[in-house]
Short mmCIF file of C-alpha atoms (C1' of nucleotides) in Angstrom, two decimals:
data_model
loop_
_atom_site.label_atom_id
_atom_site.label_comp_id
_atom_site.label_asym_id
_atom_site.label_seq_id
_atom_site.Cartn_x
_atom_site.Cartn_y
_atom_site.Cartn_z
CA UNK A 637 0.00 0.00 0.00
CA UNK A 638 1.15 3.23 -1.08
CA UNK A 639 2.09 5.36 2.11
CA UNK A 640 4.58 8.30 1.54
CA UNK A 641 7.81 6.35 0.79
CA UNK A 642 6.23 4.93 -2.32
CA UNK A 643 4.14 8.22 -3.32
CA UNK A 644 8.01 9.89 -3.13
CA UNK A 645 9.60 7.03 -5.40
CA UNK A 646 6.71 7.39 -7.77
CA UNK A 647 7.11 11.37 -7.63
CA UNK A 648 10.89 10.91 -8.56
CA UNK A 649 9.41 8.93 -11.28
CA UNK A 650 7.09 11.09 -12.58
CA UNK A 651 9.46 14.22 -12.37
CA UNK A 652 11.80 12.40 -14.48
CA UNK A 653 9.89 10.86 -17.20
CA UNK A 654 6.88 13.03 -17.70
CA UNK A 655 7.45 16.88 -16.68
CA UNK A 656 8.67 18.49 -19.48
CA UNK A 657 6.51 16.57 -22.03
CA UNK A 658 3.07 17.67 -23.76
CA UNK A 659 -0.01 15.57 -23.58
CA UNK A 660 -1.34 14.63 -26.75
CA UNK A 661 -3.81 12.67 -25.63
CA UNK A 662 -5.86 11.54 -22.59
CA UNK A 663 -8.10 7.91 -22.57
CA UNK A 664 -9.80 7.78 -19.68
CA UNK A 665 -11.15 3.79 -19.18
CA UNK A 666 -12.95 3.75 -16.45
CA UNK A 667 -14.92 6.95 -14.76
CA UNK A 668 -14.16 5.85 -11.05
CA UNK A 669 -10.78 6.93 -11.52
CA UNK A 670 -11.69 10.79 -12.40
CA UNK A 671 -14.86 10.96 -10.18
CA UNK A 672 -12.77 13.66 -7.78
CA UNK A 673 -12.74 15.87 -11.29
CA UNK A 674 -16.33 17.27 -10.62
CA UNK A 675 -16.86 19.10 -14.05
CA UNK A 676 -16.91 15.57 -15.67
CA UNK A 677 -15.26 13.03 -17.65
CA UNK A 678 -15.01 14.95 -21.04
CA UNK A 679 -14.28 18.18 -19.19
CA UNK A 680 -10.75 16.37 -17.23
CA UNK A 681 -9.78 15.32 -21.04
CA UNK A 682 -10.14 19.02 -22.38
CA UNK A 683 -8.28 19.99 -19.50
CA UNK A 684 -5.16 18.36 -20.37
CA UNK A 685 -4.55 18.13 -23.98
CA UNK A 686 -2.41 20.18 -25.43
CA UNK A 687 -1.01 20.88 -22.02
CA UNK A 688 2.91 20.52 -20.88
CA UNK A 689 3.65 19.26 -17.40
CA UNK A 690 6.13 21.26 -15.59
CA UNK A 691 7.07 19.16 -12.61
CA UNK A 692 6.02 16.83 -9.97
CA UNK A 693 5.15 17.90 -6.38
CA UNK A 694 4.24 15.56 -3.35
CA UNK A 695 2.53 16.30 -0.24
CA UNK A 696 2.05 13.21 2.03
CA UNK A 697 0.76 10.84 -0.05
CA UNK A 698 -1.03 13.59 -2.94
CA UNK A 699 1.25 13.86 -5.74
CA UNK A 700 0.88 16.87 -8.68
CA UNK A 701 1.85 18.05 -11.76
CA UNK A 702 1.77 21.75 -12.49
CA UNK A 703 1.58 22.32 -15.96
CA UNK A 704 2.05 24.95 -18.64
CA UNK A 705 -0.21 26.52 -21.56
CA UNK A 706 0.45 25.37 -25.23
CA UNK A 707 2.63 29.05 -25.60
CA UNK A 708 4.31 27.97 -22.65
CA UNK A 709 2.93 30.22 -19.97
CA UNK A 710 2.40 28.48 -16.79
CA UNK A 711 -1.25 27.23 -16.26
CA UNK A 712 -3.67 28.03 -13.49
CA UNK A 713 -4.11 24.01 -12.89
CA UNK A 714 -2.69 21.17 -11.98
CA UNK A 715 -3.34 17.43 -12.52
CA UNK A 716 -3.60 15.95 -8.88
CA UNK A 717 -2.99 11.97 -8.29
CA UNK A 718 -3.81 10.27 -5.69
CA UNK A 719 -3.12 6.08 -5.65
CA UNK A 720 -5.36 5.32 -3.03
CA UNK A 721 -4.88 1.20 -1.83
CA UNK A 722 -3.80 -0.04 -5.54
CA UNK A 723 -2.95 2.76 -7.46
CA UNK A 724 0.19 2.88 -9.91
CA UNK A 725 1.71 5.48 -12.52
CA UNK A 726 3.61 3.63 -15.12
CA UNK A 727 5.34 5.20 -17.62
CA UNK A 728 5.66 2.57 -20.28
CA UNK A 729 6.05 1.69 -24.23
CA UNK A 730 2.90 2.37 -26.13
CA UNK A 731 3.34 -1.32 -27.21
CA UNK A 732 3.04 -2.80 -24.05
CA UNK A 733 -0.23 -4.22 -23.37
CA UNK A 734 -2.87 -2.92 -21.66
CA UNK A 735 -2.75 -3.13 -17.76
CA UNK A 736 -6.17 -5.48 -16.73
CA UNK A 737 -7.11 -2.97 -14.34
CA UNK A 738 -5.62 0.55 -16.41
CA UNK A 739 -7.97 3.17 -15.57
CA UNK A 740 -6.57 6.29 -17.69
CA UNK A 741 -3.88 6.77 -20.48
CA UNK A 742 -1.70 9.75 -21.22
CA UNK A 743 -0.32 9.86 -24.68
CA UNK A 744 2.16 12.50 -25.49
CA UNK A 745 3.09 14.94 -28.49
CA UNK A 746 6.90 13.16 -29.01
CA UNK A 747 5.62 9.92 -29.57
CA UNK A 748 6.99 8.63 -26.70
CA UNK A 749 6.46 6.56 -23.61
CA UNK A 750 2.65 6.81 -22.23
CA UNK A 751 2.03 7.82 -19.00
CA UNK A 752 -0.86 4.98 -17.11
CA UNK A 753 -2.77 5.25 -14.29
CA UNK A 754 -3.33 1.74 -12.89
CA UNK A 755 -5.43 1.01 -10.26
CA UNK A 756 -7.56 -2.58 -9.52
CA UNK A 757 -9.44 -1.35 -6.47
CA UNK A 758 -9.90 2.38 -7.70
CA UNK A 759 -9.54 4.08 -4.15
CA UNK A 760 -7.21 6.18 -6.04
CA UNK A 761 -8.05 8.83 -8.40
CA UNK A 762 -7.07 11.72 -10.71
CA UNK A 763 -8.71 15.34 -11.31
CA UNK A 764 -7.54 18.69 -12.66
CA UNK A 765 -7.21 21.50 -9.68
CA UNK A 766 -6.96 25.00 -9.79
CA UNK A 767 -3.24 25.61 -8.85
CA UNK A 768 -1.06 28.36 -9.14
CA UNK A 769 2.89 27.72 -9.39
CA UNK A 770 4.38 25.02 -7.75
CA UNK A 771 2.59 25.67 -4.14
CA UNK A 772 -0.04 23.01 -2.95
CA UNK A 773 -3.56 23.28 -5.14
CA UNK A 774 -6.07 24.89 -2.33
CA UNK A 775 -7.65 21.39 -2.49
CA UNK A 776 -4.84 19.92 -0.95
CA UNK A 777 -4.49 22.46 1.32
CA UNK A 778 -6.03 20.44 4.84
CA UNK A 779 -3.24 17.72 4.07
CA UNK A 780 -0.48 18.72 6.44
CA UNK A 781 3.38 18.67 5.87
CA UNK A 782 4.82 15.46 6.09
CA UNK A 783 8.14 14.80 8.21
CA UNK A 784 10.35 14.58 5.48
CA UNK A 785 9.43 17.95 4.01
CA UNK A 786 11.98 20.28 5.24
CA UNK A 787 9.36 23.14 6.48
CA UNK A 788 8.06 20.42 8.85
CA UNK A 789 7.72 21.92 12.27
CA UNK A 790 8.64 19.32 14.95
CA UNK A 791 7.81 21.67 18.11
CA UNK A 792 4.57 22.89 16.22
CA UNK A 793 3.47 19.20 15.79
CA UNK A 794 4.55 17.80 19.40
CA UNK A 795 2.22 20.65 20.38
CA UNK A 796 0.03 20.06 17.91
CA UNK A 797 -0.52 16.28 19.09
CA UNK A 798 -0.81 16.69 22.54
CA UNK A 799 -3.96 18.87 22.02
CA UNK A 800 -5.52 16.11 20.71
CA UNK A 801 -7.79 14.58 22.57
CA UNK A 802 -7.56 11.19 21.19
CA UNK A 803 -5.47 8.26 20.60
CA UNK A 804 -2.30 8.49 19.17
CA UNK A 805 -2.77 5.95 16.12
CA UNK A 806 -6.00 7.94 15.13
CA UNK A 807 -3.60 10.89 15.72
CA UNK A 808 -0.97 9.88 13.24
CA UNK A 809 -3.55 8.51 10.58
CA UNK A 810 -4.81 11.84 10.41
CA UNK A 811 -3.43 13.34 7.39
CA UNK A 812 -4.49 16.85 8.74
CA UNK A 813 -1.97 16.62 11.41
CA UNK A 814 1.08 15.01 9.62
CA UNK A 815 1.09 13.74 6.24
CA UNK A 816 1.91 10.62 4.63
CA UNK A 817 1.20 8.39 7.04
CA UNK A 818 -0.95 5.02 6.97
CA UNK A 819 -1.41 1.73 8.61
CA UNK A 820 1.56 -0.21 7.87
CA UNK A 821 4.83 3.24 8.85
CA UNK A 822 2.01 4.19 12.09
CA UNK A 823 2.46 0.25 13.54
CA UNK A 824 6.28 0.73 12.85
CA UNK A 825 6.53 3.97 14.78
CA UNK A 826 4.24 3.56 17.47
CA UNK A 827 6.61 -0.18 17.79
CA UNK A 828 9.74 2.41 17.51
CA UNK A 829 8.54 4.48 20.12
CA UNK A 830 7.58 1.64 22.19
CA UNK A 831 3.73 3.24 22.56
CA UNK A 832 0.97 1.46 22.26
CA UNK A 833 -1.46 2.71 19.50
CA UNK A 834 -4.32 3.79 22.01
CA UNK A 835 -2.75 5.95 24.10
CA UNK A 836 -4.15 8.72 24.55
CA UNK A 837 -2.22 11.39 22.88
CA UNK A 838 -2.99 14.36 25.65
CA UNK A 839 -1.24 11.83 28.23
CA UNK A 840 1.35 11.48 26.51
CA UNK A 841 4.98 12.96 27.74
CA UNK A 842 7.43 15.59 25.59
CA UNK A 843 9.72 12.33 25.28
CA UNK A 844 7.45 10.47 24.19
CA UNK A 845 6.27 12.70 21.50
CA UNK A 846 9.65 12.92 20.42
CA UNK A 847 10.50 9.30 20.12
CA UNK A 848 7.49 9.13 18.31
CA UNK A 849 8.37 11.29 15.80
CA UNK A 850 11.92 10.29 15.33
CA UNK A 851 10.21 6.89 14.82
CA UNK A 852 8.18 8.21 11.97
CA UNK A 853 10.94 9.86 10.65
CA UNK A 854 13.18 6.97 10.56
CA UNK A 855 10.93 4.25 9.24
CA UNK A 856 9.65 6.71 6.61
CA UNK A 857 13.12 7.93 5.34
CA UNK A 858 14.20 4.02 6.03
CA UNK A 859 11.85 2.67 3.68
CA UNK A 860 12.25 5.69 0.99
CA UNK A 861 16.04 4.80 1.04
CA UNK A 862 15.30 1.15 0.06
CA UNK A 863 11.73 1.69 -1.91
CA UNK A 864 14.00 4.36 -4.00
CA UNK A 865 16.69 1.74 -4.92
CA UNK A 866 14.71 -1.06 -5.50
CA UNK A 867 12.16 -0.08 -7.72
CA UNK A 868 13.18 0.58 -11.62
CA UNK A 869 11.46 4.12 -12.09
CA UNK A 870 9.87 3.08 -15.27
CA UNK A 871 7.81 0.77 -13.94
CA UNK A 872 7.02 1.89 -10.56
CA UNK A 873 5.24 -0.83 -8.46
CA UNK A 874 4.35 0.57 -5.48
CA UNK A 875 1.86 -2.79 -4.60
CA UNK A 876 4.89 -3.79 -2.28
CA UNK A 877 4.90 -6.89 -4.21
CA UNK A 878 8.60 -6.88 -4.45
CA UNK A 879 8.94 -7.97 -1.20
CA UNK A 880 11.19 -5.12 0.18
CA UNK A 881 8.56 -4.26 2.62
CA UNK A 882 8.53 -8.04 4.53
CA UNK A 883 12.32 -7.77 4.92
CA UNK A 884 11.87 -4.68 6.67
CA UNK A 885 8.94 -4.58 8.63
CA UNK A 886 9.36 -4.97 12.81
CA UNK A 887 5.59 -5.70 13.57
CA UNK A 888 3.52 -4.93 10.25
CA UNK A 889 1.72 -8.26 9.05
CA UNK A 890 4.05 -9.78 11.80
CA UNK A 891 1.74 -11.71 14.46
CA UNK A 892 2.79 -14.25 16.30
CA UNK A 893 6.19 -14.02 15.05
CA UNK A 894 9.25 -12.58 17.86
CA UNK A 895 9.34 -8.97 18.81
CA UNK A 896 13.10 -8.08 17.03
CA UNK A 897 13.65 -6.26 19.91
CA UNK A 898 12.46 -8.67 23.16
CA UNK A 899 11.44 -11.62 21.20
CA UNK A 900 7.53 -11.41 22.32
CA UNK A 901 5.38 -12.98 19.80
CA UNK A 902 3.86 -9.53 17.94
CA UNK A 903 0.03 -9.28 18.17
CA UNK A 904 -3.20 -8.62 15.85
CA UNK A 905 -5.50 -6.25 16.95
CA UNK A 906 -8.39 -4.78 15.13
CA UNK A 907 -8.57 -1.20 15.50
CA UNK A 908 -10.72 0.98 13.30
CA UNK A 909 -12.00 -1.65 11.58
CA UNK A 910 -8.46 -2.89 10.39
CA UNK A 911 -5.21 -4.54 11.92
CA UNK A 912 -2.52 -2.94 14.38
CA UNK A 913 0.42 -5.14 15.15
CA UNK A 914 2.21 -4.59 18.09
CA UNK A 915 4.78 -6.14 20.82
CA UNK A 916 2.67 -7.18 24.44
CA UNK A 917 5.49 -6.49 25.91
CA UNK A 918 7.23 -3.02 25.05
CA UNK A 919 3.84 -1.47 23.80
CA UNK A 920 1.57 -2.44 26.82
CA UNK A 921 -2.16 -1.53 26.53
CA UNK A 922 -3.09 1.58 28.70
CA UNK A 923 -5.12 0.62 31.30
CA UNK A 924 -8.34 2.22 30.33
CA UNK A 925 -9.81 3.94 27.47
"C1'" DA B 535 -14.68 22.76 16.13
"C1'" DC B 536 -13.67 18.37 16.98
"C1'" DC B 537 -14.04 13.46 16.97
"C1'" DG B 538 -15.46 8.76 15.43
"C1'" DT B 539 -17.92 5.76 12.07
"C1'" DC B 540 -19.24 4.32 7.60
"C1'" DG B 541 -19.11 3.16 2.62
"C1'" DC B 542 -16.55 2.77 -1.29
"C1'" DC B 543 -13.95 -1.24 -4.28
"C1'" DT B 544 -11.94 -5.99 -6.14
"C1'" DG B 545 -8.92 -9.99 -5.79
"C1'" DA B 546 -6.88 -13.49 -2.79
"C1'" DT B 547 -7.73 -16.69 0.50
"C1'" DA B 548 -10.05 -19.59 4.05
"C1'" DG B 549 -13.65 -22.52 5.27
"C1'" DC B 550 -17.53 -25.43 4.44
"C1'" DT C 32 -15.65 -28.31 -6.85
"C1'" DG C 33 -17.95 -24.13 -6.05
"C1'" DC C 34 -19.92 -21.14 -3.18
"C1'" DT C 35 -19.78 -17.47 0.55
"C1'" DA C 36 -17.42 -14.76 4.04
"C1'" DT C 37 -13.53 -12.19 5.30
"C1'" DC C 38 -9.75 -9.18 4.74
"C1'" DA C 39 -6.77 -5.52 2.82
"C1'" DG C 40 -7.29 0.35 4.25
"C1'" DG C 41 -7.15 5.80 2.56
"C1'" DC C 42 -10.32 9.13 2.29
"C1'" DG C 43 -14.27 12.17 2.45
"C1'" DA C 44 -19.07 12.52 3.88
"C1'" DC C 45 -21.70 12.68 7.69
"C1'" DG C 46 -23.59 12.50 12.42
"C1'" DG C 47 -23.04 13.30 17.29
#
DNA sequence: ACCGTCGCCTGATAGC
DNA sequence: TGCTATCAGGCGACGG
């Protein structure tokens, strides 16, 4: 699953193979997948032909692509990606076959590589924004930095947090607070930190807070230093089929095997109506709740 | 204003 | 064998 690691290798990606380039064309094969793009199907096509991308931006796991007019004025718009659960961006040969679950093509005006948005459980989605420049489309605006961005504000977010009157793993999922993070880096920080993922974050100490966030910050920029090297940017799985994520991964998708750090068979909890892994013994439970 | 729950979506897998 | 149930979980809408 695509948390900010992957959106950032896919970004790289994107910034390398497609800004720059003019859209000749725009297929869009399935509706789902532009259903954030309000003014309609036909309208997101309009929107984009003819147009140049300029670069690719990130912001937790959002990705977008300012882009330029035909004369080569920058545009008021960008295209905005999200992956969702599934989602890809390929950049592949035009004689490749069709993906079984491709949901939009990109053709371009050099003939080259297409540009495919892949996506079997459509979660993810694309749309044309309003956007000025290369700073964050207003839409995007409620997603908050994410740790690895350098404007990040570590004392603003400790203080942030502690307001919060809720539990911690709600706190970190909650892409108006920090970005990028999901299910799978949360249970590796929280195991990091050695809290368990309902504490209540207005409990919680300054320490705490701060192991917490050097946690995030570690597994994220871990796994963007391996997800960044192992993935050919042409064809950017970010499925985590590879199997790059099991190597690395201290309690993720880990019950019942040993705690790496006190050898405490990791447990399954469901929690918001999915799975937290944890260690019994250096995340205890808070007593109530 | 803030917080928590729900529905969306499809393929793999388990169990009967 | 073939069916059904369960699980994966980010996000925005919505209700309290």
């Amino acid at each position: 699953m695509p948390e900010l690691p992957e959106v950032e290798v896919v970004r790289r990606g994107l910034d390398q193979w497609v800004a720059g380039r003019t859209v000749a064309a725009v297929e869009v094969r399935h509706p789902r997948a532009v259903r954030r793009h309000l003014e309609g199907t036909e309208h997101f096509v309009q929107a984009l032909t003819g147009r140049t991308f300029t670069a690719a931006h990130r912001r937790g796991k959002y990705l977008w692509l300012p882009m330029a007019e035909a004369d080569g004025t920058p545009s008021d718009r960008a295209l905005v990606g999200h992956l969702g659960m599934s989602g890809q961006l390929l950049v592949e040969k035009p004689s490749q076959p069709d993906e079984t679950h491709l949901r939009a093509r990109f053709t371009f005006t050099d003939g080259g590589r297409e540009l495919r948005f892949v996506d079997q459980r459509t979660f993810g989605g694309l749309a044309v924004e309003e956007s000025t420049g290369d700073g964050i489309p207003p839409r995007l605006a409620h997603i908050a930095i994410d740790p690895l961005d350098p404007s990040f504000d570590a004392d603003a977010f400790s203080a942030a947090l502690r307001r919060r009157h809720t539990e911690v793993k709600r706190a970190l999922l909650d892409q108006t607070l920090i970005g990028g993070v999901g299910n799978i880096y949360a249970d590796e920080a929280l195991w990091r930190a050695q809290l368990h993922g309902a504490r209540p974050t207005a409990k919680l100490t300054r320490a705490q807070v701060s192991a917490l966030l050097e946690g995030v910050r570690d597994v994220l920029g871990e796994a963007l230093a391996q997800g960044g090297t192992s993935f050919d940017s042409l064809y950017v799985d970010v499925n985590g089929q590879s199997g790059y994520f099991s190597r690395f991964l201290a309690v993720y998708g880990q019950a019942d095997r040993p705690c790496p750090r006190c050898g405490t068979p990791i447990r399954r909890e469901s929690f918001m109506n999915r799975s937290s892994y944890s260690c019994p013994r250096c995340q205890p439970r808070p007593r109530t709740r």
